[in-house]
Amino acid sequence: MSIVVRKVSGLKVKMCRVACLLALVVLVSPAADALDNGLALKPTMGWLHWERFMCNIDCERDPNNCISERLYMQMADVMAKEGWKEAGYEYVCIDDCWPSRQRDAQGRLQADPKRFPAGIKKLADYVHSKGLKLGIYADVGKKTCAGYPGSLGYYETDAQTFADWDVDLLKFDGCNMDWTLLGEGYVNMSKALNKTGRSILYSCEWPLYEWPFQKPNYTAIREACNHWRNYADVYDSWSSVKSIVEWTASHQDVIVPSAGPGGWNDPDMLVIGNFGLSHAQQESQMALWAIMAAPLLVSNDLRDICPRSKELLQNRHIIAISQDPLGKQGYRTAKVDNFEAWERPLSQKRLAIAVLNLMEIGGPRGFFLRAVPGWKICDPQCNVTQILPQYQELGVQTPHTRVVVSVNPSGTALLTVTPISGDATELNKLSWEDASVKRRRIIL
Ligand code: GLA
């Protein structure tokens, strides 16, 4: 991989040739065929219990936080009442540790009777009555990661059980499975879900469990799943979020082309509103998950969240980037002076730009926007809106204007750029795809 070092705006910018080539590929080739179930045309939004509530099954000592029907009903109540549903958060998702240790006499999964006395069907009815959808969790292998019954040998039975319960999403984990059978297992469950006739969004972890052995086949994964985890579980810490961002960037040539309407790379849950991230770090996670076209599955306690985190998670400008109808995943385009620039092509020829400040010492640092490769979109003119760290119209810019954004330590500045076509320059006569290719050629 060769690195091009170039002087732009007085800054030495290291641009990966790979990133630029990737931009070409992403801009000219549509994603491969997606799972054809009509779901996840935009990245999924909702709430998922795992990172915050894990496998807490002690309802006697901790009734408020244990994995029980009450928890999901309360989350659904808050989601319907406190602006989450309006903001686009739709799925209330159960993770591991919900089932009974034994299947029933007919071999079907059953919810733990003490913690889910009314059963999953009633819970689904309740969640639906709030205008929301219910997600559930199972595993492709013999047992779930926490040791509950797995679906191996029961794919059709379990898919039918979930459909009978009116479940809307299945997160299918990959623990306790011979890795050579992962592909077959994930595809068979996809077919079993399809056979039920119910629309059930299918969230996979197939590539995560395959990477240690071989490079996953993302064409096959996209044909079977609506989203797929690639990398380790997120923790409530900046080092965890940073490692996910770095893994994503360093594998972007492999994973970005497979994302698009119907199928998305899943970098795991948003941990915003918990304990481990500073506000600037929470802004970074939100901005980068939007740029990465990631599912926005929040794992926190919606009943008790600080107003600033809530406002960030419900920020309509960031959500609009996440849910942009063009459905292209963004990618890292430059690394310079402990900054990273990320870009995501948006509909109507717009571009989202995120500038991440990786320094964890000192104060806010200024970044010259025209140092990012995407600034070419401002030829001859563009209109720039800053969304993070605060909303600000930055107005009309040109290739030569010196706009400096201030980025907090481990924070991110997020912007959208709208091209203004002036007198027909050569680029403006071209279609967006052609013009983008040409712009990127200029910087190669
Ligand atoms: C795995 C998954 C997590 C979570 C746990 C549950 O680690 O990657 O997201 O579902 O299992 O046991």
mmCIF file of N, CA and C in Angstrom, residues 87 286 311-322 387 391:
data_model
loop_
_atom_site.group_PDB
_atom_site.id
_atom_site.type_symbol
_atom_site.label_atom_id
_atom_site.label_comp_id
_atom_site.label_asym_id
_atom_site.label_seq_id
_atom_site.Cartn_x
_atom_site.Cartn_y
_atom_site.Cartn_z
ATOM 1 N N ALA A 87 -37.922 10.434 16.696
ATOM 2 C CA ALA A 87 -36.579 10.624 16.127
ATOM 3 C C ALA A 87 -36.215 9.485 15.179
ATOM 4 N N MET A 286 -21.435 9.127 17.884
ATOM 5 C CA MET A 286 -22.658 9.422 17.111
ATOM 6 C C MET A 286 -22.319 9.834 15.675
ATOM 7 N N GLU A 311 -30.220 14.522 23.872
ATOM 8 C CA GLU A 311 -30.277 15.492 22.770
ATOM 9 C C GLU A 311 -29.361 15.056 21.617
ATOM 10 N N LEU A 312 -28.189 14.541 21.973
ATOM 11 C CA LEU A 312 -27.245 14.078 20.948
ATOM 12 C C LEU A 312 -27.830 12.893 20.185
ATOM 13 N N LEU A 313 -28.386 11.917 20.915
ATOM 14 C CA LEU A 313 -28.942 10.729 20.261
ATOM 15 C C LEU A 313 -30.153 11.069 19.402
ATOM 16 N N GLN A 314 -30.840 12.164 19.774
ATOM 17 C CA GLN A 314 -32.034 12.534 18.998
ATOM 18 C C GLN A 314 -31.750 13.660 18.003
ATOM 19 N N ASN A 315 -30.478 14.004 17.823
ATOM 20 C CA ASN A 315 -30.122 15.123 16.927
ATOM 21 C C ASN A 315 -30.560 14.816 15.487
ATOM 22 N N ARG A 316 -31.537 15.577 15.009
ATOM 23 C CA ARG A 316 -32.145 15.239 13.717
ATOM 24 C C ARG A 316 -31.184 15.443 12.551
ATOM 25 N N HIS A 317 -30.217 16.316 12.703
ATOM 26 C CA HIS A 317 -29.262 16.534 11.606
ATOM 27 C C HIS A 317 -28.333 15.320 11.465
ATOM 28 N N ILE A 318 -27.921 14.760 12.600
ATOM 29 C CA ILE A 318 -27.035 13.585 12.540
ATOM 30 C C ILE A 318 -27.832 12.376 12.049
ATOM 31 N N ILE A 319 -29.055 12.244 12.543
ATOM 32 C CA ILE A 319 -29.889 11.112 12.122
ATOM 33 C C ILE A 319 -30.166 11.196 10.617
ATOM 34 N N ALA A 320 -30.311 12.426 10.100
ATOM 35 C CA ALA A 320 -30.541 12.565 8.646
ATOM 36 C C ALA A 320 -29.341 12.047 7.855
ATOM 37 N N ILE A 321 -28.139 12.238 8.379
ATOM 38 C CA ILE A 321 -26.957 11.688 7.694
ATOM 39 C C ILE A 321 -27.005 10.160 7.764
ATOM 40 N N SER A 322 -27.253 9.635 8.961
ATOM 41 C CA SER A 322 -27.337 8.172 9.132
ATOM 42 C C SER A 322 -28.341 7.563 8.157
ATOM 43 N N ILE A 387 -22.547 20.650 12.112
ATOM 44 C CA ILE A 387 -23.565 20.027 12.968
ATOM 45 C C ILE A 387 -23.011 19.765 14.367
ATOM 46 N N TYR A 391 -24.285 23.423 16.142
ATOM 47 C CA TYR A 391 -24.871 23.737 14.844
ATOM 48 C C TYR A 391 -24.509 25.161 14.444
#
